[in-house]
Amino acid sequence: MSPAVPWGRVMVASGCGGTGRELAPYADLEGLDFVTRSITLDPRAGGPSPRVAETPSGLVHAVGHQNPGLEHFLATELPWLVRAGARVHVSIVGGAIGEYAELARRLSRAPGVAGLEVNLGATDQAGEGLFEVREPYHAASVVAAVRREFPADRPVLAKLRPDLSRAVEGARAVHDAGASAVVLGDAVPAALPDGRPAGLSGPAITPVALRCVHEVVARLPEVAVVGGGGVDGPATARAFLAAGAVAVQVGAALLHDPTTVARIRADLEAQDPHDHSGRTDR
Amino acid sequence: MTSAIHVVGEVLATKRAGAYRHLTIAAPGIPERFRAGNFVAVSVGDDLLARRPLWIHRVKETGAYGPTLDVVVQPRGPGSTRLAELPVGARLPVTGPLGRPFALPREPVSCVLVGEGYAAAPLFPLAARLRERGCPVTLVLAADDEAHLLSALEARRSARSVSVVTRDGSVGARGDVTSQVDAVLERADADVVYAAGPTATLAAVAAAAERRGAWSQVALETPMACGTGLCQGCPVPVVAEDGVTRRVRACVDGPVIRGDRVHWGELG
Ligand SMILES: Cc1cc2nc3c(=O)[nH]c(=O)nc-3n(C[C@H](O)[C@H](O)[C@H](O)COP(=O)(O)OP(=O)(O)OC[C@H]3O[C@@H](n4cnc5c(N)ncnc54)[C@H](O)[C@@H]3O)c2cc1C
Ligand SMILES: Cc1cc2nc3c(=O)[nH]c(=O)nc-3n(C[C@H](O)[C@H](O)[C@H](O)COP(=O)(O)O)c2cc1C
Ligand code: FES
C-alpha cells in the first residue's frame, strides 16, 4: 500500500487553474487541493505570444511563468483561495536556491498555506533565468533548502519532469532531502512550431508519465508519488492511482473542459463514499 | 463579470450564408446571461484540446428549446472546419458567456460600429441594445467580398444607417474600410466607436477615434487556448493609467478593451 498523505486524491495542477476565481464557476473549491501557478519573488511578465499551440491530443505551451510576484500573491490571490475553502499548495520557482528558500520562509508565515510544491521541472530553466536542475542533487539541494524554512508538519511536494532515465534517481534524491511526495510529472520538454522552448501537456504524454509513476512506485515503495500528465477523466485518474500514485493532478484538461476536476472528484467519491473531501486520510 | 457555465449543447439548425456557416445552438443557461460582446468557447473533439472561441451573434427564442444562441463560423483550420460540418442534432460542449462585454454609453450619444468579416457578429446585438437606449447607430460592415459579408439587410433592423465596404467592390463601396473610417466618424459626428475585426482594422479604428477625441472599444481576437482565464495563454499588452504596459488576459480582461489602452505595436 502506498504511503498515507494528508491531502486529497485529486489536485488542480500548477498553472491550469488560473487564480482560482476563474475555476470557481466550474468546480467547488471547498476542500479542493489547489496548486497555484508557480510564484516567483518578483513579478514576471511572461513570454511573448503566441504562448500555446495545439498538437494531436496535446498542448505545447510557453507561458514563461507570468505571475504577480510573492507580495501581490500574498495580498490578493492567497486570501481569496483560502476564503473559498481551497487547500492551497503554493508552487514556487526561483533563479537560485536562496530564492526558493526565501519564498518558503515567507510562505511559512502566511496564513492558509497548506503546503508547497517545488517546481523543479520547468522546461526552459536556462532561457527563463531559473535555477537549472540538471542533476538529481540539484533538485535535492533545492528541496533541502525549502524544507529547512518550512514547517515539518506541512507537506512539500517536489515536482519533476516525467523523464524515465531520471525519475527513480530524482525521486530518491528529493525524498531523502525531505520531500513529502514527488510529483511525476511536469510537462515534457518540447518546442513551439517556431522553435521556442516549451512544454508538452495533455493526453499525448499520459503513457510517458504513467511509466515513470510505475517505475518509481516499484523501485521506491516508501516514496509517495503524485501522478500527472493528461489526466482528463476518471479513467485516466484511476490508471495513475492503480499504478500506485497517492493522488493525481489535473492540468491541461481543465483548459479543454473546466469541469474536469469536479467530475473526477465526484466519481472517486462515489466509488469510495467515505472519501467526502477527496482526501485519503488513510 | 457574468458567471459562465459549461454545458453540452445541441446544434438545432445550420445554415450556409456565403462563405460562412450559421449555427443555432441550444445551450441552456448561456443565452439568459448573454450581453453583447460576450463569446462562447466550444470544444471540437477530444483530440483538439484548445477551445474555439466564437462570438455570440444573436440570442433568440426557438419554441420548445427556450432561448438559443447563434454563432457564425468561417471554416479554415481543423477546428472551424469540423464546426462548419456539424449536423443538426450534434452535441457540442459550450462554455459561456465569456469575457467582458461592450460597455454601453449612459447618454443617447452617436455611435459608430465598424465590423469586418464574421467578426462583425457581436455588433448586431450591440446595435440593438444601443438603439433601445436611443443612441443613433451607424454600422459599417466590411469584408473582402460579398461572400464574407454578414447580412446588411438584417443589420438595418437595428442601425439607423448601414454602409457596406468590400475590398473587391463586389457589393457596396470598394476599398479598405480603414481608409474610410475618418470620413464615417466625421459624418456621424461620432461620440463612441466600436470595432470588431482583424487586428489591423481594430488598430486603425482606434487611431481614428483618438484623432476625433471619441471613445473607442475594440473586440480583440487574440489566440486563446482555454477562453476561461485559466492558462494565461492570451496576453494583451495594455497601457495602464500610470503609463506602464501590463499583460492582461484577452479572455477575461477582454476581449472588449478600450482602444486607447491597447499597446498595438506589441500585440502579436
Ligand atoms: C474572442 C474570439 C472570438 C472569435 N469568434 C469567432 C467567430 O465568431 N467565428 C469564427 O469563425 N471564428 C472566431 N474566432 C476564431 C476561432 O475561435 C478559431 O480561432 C478559428 O475558428 C480557427 O480555428 P481552427 O481550428 O479552424 O484553425 P487553426 O488555425 O488550426 O487554429 C488552431 C488554434 O489557433 C487558434 N487560432 C487560430 N486563429 C485564431 C484567431 N484568428 N483568433 C484566435 N485564435 C486563433 C485556435 O483557436 C486554435 O486554438 C474567434 C476568436 C476569438 C479569440
Ligand atoms: C498552460 C500551462 C501552464 C503551466 N504552468 C505551470 C507552472 O506555472 N508551474 C508548474 O509547475 N507547472 C505548470 N504547468 C504544468 C502542469 O502543471 C502539469 O504538470 C503538466 O501540464 C502535465 O499535466 P497535464 O497534462 O494534466 O497538463 C503548466 C501547464 C500548462 C498546460
Ligand atoms: S485563453 Fe487561457 S487564459 Fe485566456
JSON list of N, CA, C and O in Angstrom, two decimals, chain B residues 140-158:
[
{"chain": "B", "resi": 140, "resn": "VAL", "atom": "N", "xyz": [-20.96, 50.11, -40.07]},
{"chain": "B", "resi": 140, "resn": "VAL", "atom": "CA", "xyz": [-20.19, 49.87, -41.29]},
{"chain": "B", "resi": 140, "resn": "VAL", "atom": "C", "xyz": [-19.82, 48.40, -41.32]},
{"chain": "B", "resi": 140, "resn": "VAL", "atom": "O", "xyz": [-19.14, 47.91, -40.41]},
{"chain": "B", "resi": 141, "resn": "LEU", "atom": "N", "xyz": [-20.30, 47.68, -42.33]},
{"chain": "B", "resi": 141, "resn": "LEU", "atom": "CA", "xyz": [-19.96, 46.27, -42.49]},
{"chain": "B", "resi": 141, "resn": "LEU", "atom": "C", "xyz": [-18.93, 46.16, -43.59]},
{"chain": "B", "resi": 141, "resn": "LEU", "atom": "O", "xyz": [-19.14, 46.63, -44.70]},
{"chain": "B", "resi": 142, "resn": "ALA", "atom": "N", "xyz": [-17.80, 45.50, -43.25]},
{"chain": "B", "resi": 142, "resn": "ALA", "atom": "CA", "xyz": [-16.73, 45.39, -44.24]},
{"chain": "B", "resi": 142, "resn": "ALA", "atom": "C", "xyz": [-16.37, 43.92, -44.44]},
{"chain": "B", "resi": 142, "resn": "ALA", "atom": "O", "xyz": [-16.63, 43.08, -43.58]},
{"chain": "B", "resi": 143, "resn": "ALA", "atom": "N", "xyz": [-15.78, 43.63, -45.60]},
{"chain": "B", "resi": 143, "resn": "ALA", "atom": "CA", "xyz": [-15.36, 42.26, -45.90]},
{"chain": "B", "resi": 143, "resn": "ALA", "atom": "C", "xyz": [-14.49, 42.28, -47.14]},
{"chain": "B", "resi": 143, "resn": "ALA", "atom": "O", "xyz": [-14.42, 43.29, -47.85]},
{"chain": "B", "resi": 144, "resn": "ASP", "atom": "N", "xyz": [-13.83, 41.15, -47.39]},
{"chain": "B", "resi": 144, "resn": "ASP", "atom": "CA", "xyz": [-13.04, 41.04, -48.62]},
{"chain": "B", "resi": 144, "resn": "ASP", "atom": "C", "xyz": [-13.96, 41.07, -49.83]},
{"chain": "B", "resi": 144, "resn": "ASP", "atom": "O", "xyz": [-13.66, 41.70, -50.84]},
{"chain": "B", "resi": 145, "resn": "ASP", "atom": "N", "xyz": [-15.07, 40.34, -49.72]},
{"chain": "B", "resi": 145, "resn": "ASP", "atom": "CA", "xyz": [-16.01, 40.26, -50.84]},
{"chain": "B", "resi": 145, "resn": "ASP", "atom": "C", "xyz": [-17.41, 39.96, -50.29]},
{"chain": "B", "resi": 145, "resn": "ASP", "atom": "O", "xyz": [-17.57, 39.78, -49.08]},
{"chain": "B", "resi": 146, "resn": "GLU", "atom": "N", "xyz": [-18.36, 39.86, -51.18]},
{"chain": "B", "resi": 146, "resn": "GLU", "atom": "CA", "xyz": [-19.74, 39.68, -50.75]},
{"chain": "B", "resi": 146, "resn": "GLU", "atom": "C", "xyz": [-19.94, 38.40, -49.94]},
{"chain": "B", "resi": 146, "resn": "GLU", "atom": "O", "xyz": [-20.72, 38.36, -48.99]},
{"chain": "B", "resi": 147, "resn": "ALA", "atom": "N", "xyz": [-19.20, 37.33, -50.30]},
{"chain": "B", "resi": 147, "resn": "ALA", "atom": "CA", "xyz": [-19.38, 36.04, -49.61]},
{"chain": "B", "resi": 147, "resn": "ALA", "atom": "C", "xyz": [-18.98, 36.14, -48.13]},
{"chain": "B", "resi": 147, "resn": "ALA", "atom": "O", "xyz": [-19.42, 35.34, -47.31]},
{"chain": "B", "resi": 148, "resn": "HIS", "atom": "N", "xyz": [-18.11, 37.10, -47.80]},
{"chain": "B", "resi": 148, "resn": "HIS", "atom": "CA", "xyz": [-17.64, 37.23, -46.42]},
{"chain": "B", "resi": 148, "resn": "HIS", "atom": "C", "xyz": [-18.31, 38.37, -45.68]},
{"chain": "B", "resi": 148, "resn": "HIS", "atom": "O", "xyz": [-17.82, 38.85, -44.66]},
{"chain": "B", "resi": 149, "resn": "LEU", "atom": "N", "xyz": [-19.44, 38.80, -46.20]},
{"chain": "B", "resi": 149, "resn": "LEU", "atom": "CA", "xyz": [-20.15, 39.91, -45.59]},
{"chain": "B", "resi": 149, "resn": "LEU", "atom": "C", "xyz": [-21.35, 39.38, -44.80]},
{"chain": "B", "resi": 149, "resn": "LEU", "atom": "O", "xyz": [-22.11, 38.56, -45.32]},
{"chain": "B", "resi": 150, "resn": "LEU", "atom": "N", "xyz": [-21.52, 39.83, -43.58]},
{"chain": "B", "resi": 150, "resn": "LEU", "atom": "CA", "xyz": [-22.73, 39.45, -42.85]},
{"chain": "B", "resi": 150, "resn": "LEU", "atom": "C", "xyz": [-23.90, 40.27, -43.41]},
{"chain": "B", "resi": 150, "resn": "LEU", "atom": "O", "xyz": [-23.69, 41.31, -44.02]},
{"chain": "B", "resi": 151, "resn": "SER", "atom": "N", "xyz": [-25.10, 39.82, -43.13]},
{"chain": "B", "resi": 151, "resn": "SER", "atom": "CA", "xyz": [-26.27, 40.40, -43.79]},
{"chain": "B", "resi": 151, "resn": "SER", "atom": "C", "xyz": [-26.53, 41.86, -43.45]},
{"chain": "B", "resi": 151, "resn": "SER", "atom": "O", "xyz": [-26.87, 42.21, -42.31]},
{"chain": "B", "resi": 152, "resn": "ALA", "atom": "N", "xyz": [-26.40, 42.71, -44.45]},
{"chain": "B", "resi": 152, "resn": "ALA", "atom": "CA", "xyz": [-26.68, 44.14, -44.27]},
{"chain": "B", "resi": 152, "resn": "ALA", "atom": "C", "xyz": [-28.17, 44.35, -44.05]},
{"chain": "B", "resi": 152, "resn": "ALA", "atom": "O", "xyz": [-28.59, 45.24, -43.31]},
{"chain": "B", "resi": 153, "resn": "LEU", "atom": "N", "xyz": [-28.95, 43.49, -44.68]},
{"chain": "B", "resi": 153, "resn": "LEU", "atom": "CA", "xyz": [-30.41, 43.57, -44.56]},
{"chain": "B", "resi": 153, "resn": "LEU", "atom": "C", "xyz": [-30.81, 43.43, -43.09]},
{"chain": "B", "resi": 153, "resn": "LEU", "atom": "O", "xyz": [-31.60, 44.20, -42.55]},
{"chain": "B", "resi": 154, "resn": "GLU", "atom": "N", "xyz": [-30.25, 42.43, -42.47]},
{"chain": "B", "resi": 154, "resn": "GLU", "atom": "CA", "xyz": [-30.56, 42.18, -41.07]},
{"chain": "B", "resi": 154, "resn": "GLU", "atom": "C", "xyz": [-30.07, 43.33, -40.19]},
{"chain": "B", "resi": 154, "resn": "GLU", "atom": "O", "xyz": [-30.73, 43.72, -39.23]},
{"chain": "B", "resi": 155, "resn": "ALA", "atom": "N", "xyz": [-28.89, 43.85, -40.52]},
{"chain": "B", "resi": 155, "resn": "ALA", "atom": "CA", "xyz": [-28.32, 44.94, -39.73]},
{"chain": "B", "resi": 155, "resn": "ALA", "atom": "C", "xyz": [-29.23, 46.16, -39.73]},
{"chain": "B", "resi": 155, "resn": "ALA", "atom": "O", "xyz": [-29.29, 46.90, -38.76]},
{"chain": "B", "resi": 156, "resn": "ARG", "atom": "N", "xyz": [-29.97, 46.35, -40.83]},
{"chain": "B", "resi": 156, "resn": "ARG", "atom": "CA", "xyz": [-30.80, 47.55, -40.95]},
{"chain": "B", "resi": 156, "resn": "ARG", "atom": "C", "xyz": [-31.94, 47.55, -39.94]},
{"chain": "B", "resi": 156, "resn": "ARG", "atom": "O", "xyz": [-32.55, 48.58, -39.69]},
{"chain": "B", "resi": 157, "resn": "ARG", "atom": "N", "xyz": [-32.23, 46.40, -39.34]},
{"chain": "B", "resi": 157, "resn": "ARG", "atom": "CA", "xyz": [-33.28, 46.36, -38.31]},
{"chain": "B", "resi": 157, "resn": "ARG", "atom": "C", "xyz": [-32.89, 47.15, -37.08]},
{"chain": "B", "resi": 157, "resn": "ARG", "atom": "O", "xyz": [-33.75, 47.66, -36.37]},
{"chain": "B", "resi": 158, "resn": "SER", "atom": "N", "xyz": [-31.59, 47.22, -36.78]},
{"chain": "B", "resi": 158, "resn": "SER", "atom": "CA", "xyz": [-31.18, 47.89, -35.55]},
{"chain": "B", "resi": 158, "resn": "SER", "atom": "C", "xyz": [-30.40, 49.18, -35.76]},
{"chain": "B", "resi": 158, "resn": "SER", "atom": "O", "xyz": [-30.33, 50.00, -34.86]}
]
